[in-house]
mmCIF file of C-alpha atoms in Angstrom:
data_model
loop_
_atom_site.group_PDB
_atom_site.id
_atom_site.type_symbol
_atom_site.label_atom_id
_atom_site.label_comp_id
_atom_site.label_asym_id
_atom_site.label_seq_id
_atom_site.Cartn_x
_atom_site.Cartn_y
_atom_site.Cartn_z
ATOM 1 C CA UNK A 1 -0.069 0.127 -0.024
ATOM 2 C CA UNK A 2 1.029 3.357 -0.960
ATOM 3 C CA UNK A 3 2.466 6.032 2.007
ATOM 4 C CA UNK A 4 -0.544 7.271 3.638
ATOM 5 C CA UNK A 5 -1.191 10.988 3.871
ATOM 6 C CA UNK A 6 -1.887 12.661 6.999
ATOM 7 C CA UNK A 7 -5.155 13.309 6.884
ATOM 8 C CA UNK A 8 -5.755 9.300 5.835
ATOM 9 C CA UNK A 9 -4.086 8.436 9.138
ATOM 10 C CA UNK A 10 -6.200 10.908 11.338
ATOM 11 C CA UNK A 11 -9.485 9.023 10.893
ATOM 12 C CA UNK A 12 -7.914 5.820 12.625
ATOM 13 C CA UNK A 13 -6.263 7.800 15.875
ATOM 14 C CA UNK A 14 -7.736 6.029 18.867
ATOM 15 C CA UNK A 15 -8.786 2.728 17.073
ATOM 16 C CA UNK A 16 -6.924 -0.335 18.002
ATOM 17 C CA UNK A 17 -3.599 -1.349 16.449
ATOM 18 C CA UNK A 18 -2.821 -4.861 15.372
ATOM 19 C CA UNK A 19 0.431 -7.073 14.314
ATOM 20 C CA UNK A 20 1.023 -8.710 11.127
ATOM 21 C CA UNK A 21 -0.804 -12.178 12.470
ATOM 22 C CA UNK A 22 -3.662 -9.862 13.832
ATOM 23 C CA UNK A 23 -3.084 -9.934 17.372
ATOM 24 C CA UNK A 24 -3.931 -6.905 19.393
ATOM 25 C CA UNK A 25 -1.039 -4.356 20.318
ATOM 26 C CA UNK A 26 -2.483 -0.824 21.975
ATOM 27 C CA UNK A 27 -4.185 1.945 20.748
ATOM 28 C CA UNK A 28 -3.196 4.349 17.803
ATOM 29 C CA UNK A 29 -2.185 7.179 19.828
ATOM 30 C CA UNK A 30 -0.477 9.747 17.289
ATOM 31 C CA UNK A 31 1.547 10.830 14.054
ATOM 32 C CA UNK A 32 4.712 11.712 14.266
ATOM 33 C CA UNK A 33 5.875 13.430 10.501
ATOM 34 C CA UNK A 34 8.889 14.844 9.485
ATOM 35 C CA UNK A 35 9.183 18.517 10.766
ATOM 36 C CA UNK A 36 10.360 19.999 7.257
ATOM 37 C CA UNK A 37 8.226 17.663 4.778
ATOM 38 C CA UNK A 38 5.038 17.202 6.673
ATOM 39 C CA UNK A 39 5.216 13.647 5.724
ATOM 40 C CA UNK A 40 3.951 10.898 8.326
ATOM 41 C CA UNK A 41 7.004 8.351 9.285
ATOM 42 C CA UNK A 42 5.871 6.427 12.814
ATOM 43 C CA UNK A 43 2.773 6.193 14.537
ATOM 44 C CA UNK A 44 2.608 6.320 18.496
ATOM 45 C CA UNK A 45 1.132 3.151 20.152
ATOM 46 C CA UNK A 46 0.273 2.573 23.383
ATOM 47 C CA UNK A 47 -2.009 3.120 26.315
ATOM 48 C CA UNK A 48 -4.459 0.293 27.121
ATOM 49 C CA UNK A 49 -3.123 -3.083 25.195
ATOM 50 C CA UNK A 50 -0.223 -5.119 26.161
ATOM 51 C CA UNK A 51 2.180 -2.130 26.585
ATOM 52 C CA UNK A 52 0.125 -0.783 29.486
ATOM 53 C CA UNK A 53 0.960 3.066 29.798
ATOM 54 C CA UNK A 54 4.200 2.583 27.742
ATOM 55 C CA UNK A 55 4.286 4.845 24.149
ATOM 56 C CA UNK A 56 6.135 3.110 21.119
ATOM 57 C CA UNK A 57 6.618 4.346 18.015
ATOM 58 C CA UNK A 58 6.160 1.924 14.752
ATOM 59 C CA UNK A 59 6.934 2.633 11.064
ATOM 60 C CA UNK A 60 4.490 3.190 8.569
ATOM 61 C CA UNK A 61 6.025 0.716 6.285
ATOM 62 C CA UNK A 62 3.610 -2.179 5.768
ATOM 63 C CA UNK A 63 0.912 -0.105 7.235
ATOM 64 C CA UNK A 64 -2.821 -1.739 6.159
ATOM 65 C CA UNK A 65 -6.246 -0.445 7.271
ATOM 66 C CA UNK A 66 -9.048 -2.393 8.893
ATOM 67 C CA UNK A 67 -12.681 -1.976 9.831
ATOM 68 C CA UNK A 68 -11.671 -1.872 13.120
ATOM 69 C CA UNK A 69 -8.287 0.185 13.416
ATOM 70 C CA UNK A 70 -4.962 -0.634 11.364
ATOM 71 C CA UNK A 71 -2.253 -3.885 10.902
ATOM 72 C CA UNK A 72 1.564 -3.236 11.164
ATOM 73 C CA UNK A 73 4.373 -5.099 9.615
ATOM 74 C CA UNK A 74 5.612 -6.528 12.956
ATOM 75 C CA UNK A 75 5.206 -8.732 15.812
ATOM 76 C CA UNK A 76 3.643 -7.906 19.062
ATOM 77 C CA UNK A 77 6.442 -8.822 21.077
ATOM 78 C CA UNK A 78 8.664 -6.739 18.067
ATOM 79 C CA UNK A 79 6.447 -3.848 19.008
ATOM 80 C CA UNK A 80 6.188 -3.917 22.337
ATOM 81 C CA UNK A 81 9.999 -3.927 23.127
ATOM 82 C CA UNK A 82 10.728 -1.255 21.097
ATOM 83 C CA UNK A 83 12.093 1.964 22.693
ATOM 84 C CA UNK A 84 9.700 4.050 24.668
ATOM 85 C CA UNK A 85 9.102 7.423 23.549
ATOM 86 C CA UNK A 86 8.021 10.366 25.684
ATOM 87 C CA UNK A 87 8.470 13.363 23.633
ATOM 88 C CA UNK A 88 6.342 15.202 21.072
ATOM 89 C CA UNK A 89 9.528 15.643 19.290
ATOM 90 C CA UNK A 90 12.171 12.892 18.677
ATOM 91 C CA UNK A 91 15.844 13.780 17.562
ATOM 92 C CA UNK A 92 18.458 12.582 15.049
ATOM 93 C CA UNK A 93 19.564 9.910 17.610
ATOM 94 C CA UNK A 94 17.001 8.476 18.811
ATOM 95 C CA UNK A 95 15.030 8.032 15.239
ATOM 96 C CA UNK A 96 18.510 6.288 14.514
ATOM 97 C CA UNK A 97 18.027 3.986 17.011
ATOM 98 C CA UNK A 98 14.779 2.891 16.285
ATOM 99 C CA UNK A 99 15.299 2.830 12.690
ATOM 100 C CA UNK A 100 18.120 0.241 13.846
ATOM 101 C CA UNK A 101 15.655 -1.707 16.031
ATOM 102 C CA UNK A 102 13.281 -2.224 13.111
ATOM 103 C CA UNK A 103 15.827 -3.207 10.710
ATOM 104 C CA UNK A 104 14.994 -0.183 8.610
ATOM 105 C CA UNK A 105 17.421 1.742 6.246
ATOM 106 C CA UNK A 106 17.147 5.489 6.123
ATOM 107 C CA UNK A 107 18.212 7.778 3.451
ATOM 108 C CA UNK A 108 20.719 10.426 4.505
ATOM 109 C CA UNK A 109 19.893 12.885 7.806
ATOM 110 C CA UNK A 110 16.790 13.797 8.226
ATOM 111 C CA UNK A 111 15.100 16.747 9.907
ATOM 112 C CA UNK A 112 13.597 16.090 13.582
ATOM 113 C CA UNK A 113 10.400 14.036 13.690
ATOM 114 C CA UNK A 114 7.350 15.656 15.584
ATOM 115 C CA UNK A 115 3.514 14.982 16.343
ATOM 116 C CA UNK A 116 1.323 15.667 13.360
ATOM 117 C CA UNK A 117 -0.844 18.999 14.166
ATOM 118 C CA UNK A 118 -3.313 19.632 10.871
ATOM 119 C CA UNK A 119 -3.770 23.162 12.303
ATOM 120 C CA UNK A 120 0.074 23.870 12.012
ATOM 121 C CA UNK A 121 0.761 22.007 9.217
ATOM 122 C CA UNK A 122 3.611 23.395 6.609
ATOM 123 C CA UNK A 123 2.404 25.555 3.979
ATOM 124 C CA UNK A 124 4.894 25.972 0.779
ATOM 125 C CA UNK A 125 6.187 29.657 0.063
ATOM 126 C CA UNK A 126 6.096 31.594 -3.197
ATOM 127 C CA UNK A 127 4.477 29.766 -6.513
ATOM 128 C CA UNK A 128 2.506 26.943 -5.520
ATOM 129 C CA UNK A 129 3.760 23.745 -6.929
ATOM 130 C CA UNK A 130 2.542 20.257 -8.087
ATOM 131 C CA UNK A 131 4.100 16.989 -6.928
ATOM 132 C CA UNK A 132 3.502 13.257 -7.442
ATOM 133 C CA UNK A 133 4.544 10.548 -5.000
ATOM 134 C CA UNK A 134 6.078 7.396 -6.442
ATOM 135 C CA UNK A 135 5.387 4.369 -3.944
ATOM 136 C CA UNK A 136 6.448 0.935 -4.883
ATOM 137 C CA UNK A 137 5.763 -2.264 -2.288
ATOM 138 C CA UNK A 138 8.441 -4.241 -0.294
ATOM 139 C CA UNK A 139 8.607 -7.997 0.465
ATOM 140 C CA UNK A 140 8.728 -8.598 4.521
ATOM 141 C CA UNK A 141 8.692 -11.869 5.114
ATOM 142 C CA UNK A 142 7.765 -13.442 8.669
ATOM 143 C CA UNK A 143 7.008 -16.427 9.908
ATOM 144 C CA UNK A 144 4.089 -18.143 12.027
ATOM 145 C CA UNK A 145 3.758 -21.489 14.045
ATOM 146 C CA UNK A 146 1.159 -23.620 11.862
ATOM 147 C CA UNK A 147 0.288 -27.363 12.646
ATOM 148 C CA UNK A 148 2.399 -29.882 10.460
ATOM 149 C CA UNK A 149 0.693 -32.869 11.437
ATOM 150 C CA UNK A 150 -0.562 -35.317 14.410
ATOM 151 C CA UNK A 151 1.369 -38.357 15.548
ATOM 152 C CA UNK A 152 -1.040 -40.754 17.493
ATOM 153 C CA UNK A 153 -0.038 -43.615 19.633
ATOM 154 C CA UNK A 154 -3.364 -46.441 19.495
ATOM 155 C CA UNK A 155 -3.360 -49.472 21.261
ATOM 156 C CA UNK A 156 -5.517 -52.535 20.278
ATOM 157 C CA UNK A 157 -5.968 -56.056 21.088
ATOM 158 C CA UNK A 158 -5.731 -58.779 18.655
ATOM 159 C CA UNK A 159 -5.666 -62.626 19.198
ATOM 160 C CA UNK A 160 -3.473 -65.413 17.724
ATOM 161 C CA UNK A 161 -3.496 -69.165 18.190
ATOM 162 C CA UNK A 162 -0.574 -70.729 19.871
ATOM 163 C CA UNK A 163 0.040 -74.380 20.806
ATOM 164 C CA UNK A 164 2.320 -76.205 22.991
ATOM 165 C CA UNK A 165 3.136 -79.904 23.968
ATOM 166 C CA UNK A 166 2.860 -81.140 27.286
ATOM 167 C CA UNK A 167 3.497 -84.749 28.592
ATOM 168 C CA UNK A 168 0.391 -86.259 30.773
ATOM 169 C CA UNK A 169 0.298 -89.252 32.692
ATOM 170 C CA UNK A 170 -2.580 -91.663 32.820
ATOM 171 C CA UNK A 171 -3.167 -94.543 34.924
ATOM 172 C CA UNK A 172 -4.028 -98.028 33.302
ATOM 173 C CA UNK A 173 -5.489 -101.337 35.004
ATOM 174 C CA UNK A 174 -3.575 -104.426 34.096
ATOM 175 C CA UNK A 175 -5.584 -107.704 34.923
ATOM 176 C CA UNK A 176 -3.349 -110.593 36.132
ATOM 177 C CA UNK A 177 -4.962 -114.235 36.323
ATOM 178 C CA UNK A 178 -3.185 -117.167 38.434
ATOM 179 C CA UNK A 179 -4.394 -120.103 38.867
ATOM 180 C CA UNK A 180 -4.864 -121.780 42.389
ATOM 181 C CA UNK A 181 -6.024 -125.268 42.637
ATOM 182 C CA UNK A 182 -6.342 -125.760 46.069
ATOM 183 C CA UNK A 183 -9.119 -126.424 48.725
ATOM 184 C CA UNK A 184 -10.724 -123.384 50.269
ATOM 185 C CA UNK A 185 -12.252 -124.773 53.511
ATOM 186 C CA UNK A 186 -14.691 -122.100 54.769
ATOM 187 C CA UNK A 187 -15.442 -120.125 51.482
ATOM 188 C CA UNK A 188 -18.505 -119.123 50.563
ATOM 189 C CA UNK A 189 -19.834 -118.760 47.126
ATOM 190 C CA UNK A 190 -21.460 -115.529 46.321
ATOM 191 C CA UNK A 191 -21.193 -112.227 44.506
ATOM 192 C CA UNK A 192 -18.454 -109.761 45.182
ATOM 193 C CA UNK A 193 -17.683 -106.389 43.694
ATOM 194 C CA UNK A 194 -14.257 -104.307 44.202
ATOM 195 C CA UNK A 195 -13.782 -100.726 42.572
ATOM 196 C CA UNK A 196 -9.888 -99.567 41.511
ATOM 197 C CA UNK A 197 -10.111 -95.956 40.642
ATOM 198 C CA UNK A 198 -7.809 -94.786 37.747
ATOM 199 C CA UNK A 199 -5.878 -91.548 37.672
ATOM 200 C CA UNK A 200 -4.579 -89.360 35.033
ATOM 201 C CA UNK A 201 -3.415 -86.100 33.916
ATOM 202 C CA UNK A 202 -4.997 -83.568 32.002
ATOM 203 C CA UNK A 203 -3.562 -80.056 30.594
ATOM 204 C CA UNK A 204 -4.892 -76.874 32.650
ATOM 205 C CA UNK A 205 -4.255 -73.474 30.845
ATOM 206 C CA UNK A 206 -3.308 -70.264 32.909
ATOM 207 C CA UNK A 207 -2.604 -66.735 31.497
ATOM 208 C CA UNK A 208 -1.224 -63.820 32.725
ATOM 209 C CA UNK A 209 -0.424 -60.300 31.340
ATOM 210 C CA UNK A 210 3.359 -59.515 31.056
ATOM 211 C CA UNK A 211 4.633 -55.698 30.118
ATOM 212 C CA UNK A 212 6.549 -56.293 26.678
ATOM 213 C CA UNK A 213 7.545 -52.925 25.311
ATOM 214 C CA UNK A 214 7.231 -49.457 25.966
ATOM 215 C CA UNK A 215 6.578 -47.154 23.104
ATOM 216 C CA UNK A 216 6.419 -43.075 23.870
ATOM 217 C CA UNK A 217 6.228 -40.077 21.353
ATOM 218 C CA UNK A 218 9.180 -37.328 21.778
ATOM 219 C CA UNK A 219 9.205 -34.001 19.723
ATOM 220 C CA UNK A 220 12.551 -32.381 18.669
ATOM 221 C CA UNK A 221 13.005 -29.302 16.010
ATOM 222 C CA UNK A 222 14.719 -29.337 12.741
ATOM 223 C CA UNK A 223 15.444 -26.046 10.369
ATOM 224 C CA UNK A 224 14.758 -26.238 6.482
ATOM 225 C CA UNK A 225 14.860 -23.208 4.364
ATOM 226 C CA UNK A 226 12.238 -22.044 2.341
ATOM 227 C CA UNK A 227 12.644 -19.762 -0.656
ATOM 228 C CA UNK A 228 9.406 -17.264 -0.510
ATOM 229 C CA UNK A 229 8.556 -15.576 -3.922
ATOM 230 C CA UNK A 230 5.951 -13.084 -4.736
ATOM 231 C CA UNK A 231 5.635 -9.993 -7.281
ATOM 232 C CA UNK A 232 6.055 -6.539 -5.733
ATOM 233 C CA UNK A 233 4.595 -3.185 -7.723
ATOM 234 C CA UNK A 234 6.486 -0.167 -8.198
ATOM 235 C CA UNK A 235 5.133 3.062 -9.535
ATOM 236 C CA UNK A 236 6.961 4.684 -12.298
ATOM 237 C CA UNK A 237 6.740 8.499 -12.811
ATOM 238 C CA UNK A 238 8.000 10.160 -16.450
ATOM 239 C CA UNK A 239 7.505 13.582 -17.219
ATOM 240 C CA UNK A 240 5.629 15.106 -20.496
ATOM 241 C CA UNK A 241 5.372 18.426 -21.890
ATOM 242 C CA UNK A 242 6.685 21.244 -23.726
ATOM 243 C CA UNK A 243 8.750 23.983 -22.847
ATOM 244 C CA UNK A 244 11.907 24.244 -21.021
ATOM 245 C CA UNK A 245 12.117 21.175 -18.869
ATOM 246 C CA UNK A 246 14.906 20.471 -16.004
ATOM 247 C CA UNK A 247 15.027 17.602 -13.923
ATOM 248 C CA UNK A 248 16.793 17.513 -10.502
ATOM 249 C CA UNK A 249 17.151 14.955 -8.023
#
């Protein structure tokens, strides 16, 4: 998105500021603009959110509007730990410090940056001039954590046939007959029964549960490199017309 104008930003003052992941950071307090050009450079965020009473500056690069506030191109932790600002005007040294903190490059020496006051906006002197601002997109690659899969340990019961041989003993009756052929005085003839109990072994199965293996899941971290590709839009300005035209940079 092109750099917003001060009058566009004023409409968002007092609204919520969100980070690049959509997390609430704090409240949009004020605009800091270059004292010489009047161009907005920073917004002051604080009072209420994770910052408490602290007020910090956030670059306008990557700014995007929302229905209920604005989003900035930095994470909540980055903004929360930015250098604190207390004055309505910041000097060269402090601005250099926050440029370095956010990892941004700045071109040349700048005039002090101060809070933007619409009633004191600088008016051009002499003949009014017309200007056009050229903007371009910049890619800022961040990281967020997402789910990459699920590992589940699941246990179930299955049965399998098993067999084992066991030796069994069994009593057996042997009938023996021996001739006597001798007198049996006093013996009485009659019926008689004798029972002989035979015994045998039979298999008995008992089962017990024995722990055989322990399976656990441990998480580790490995680093990979991803290539992020996108397209950036860039505005071009060319000069057309008739007459004596001199271009300076």
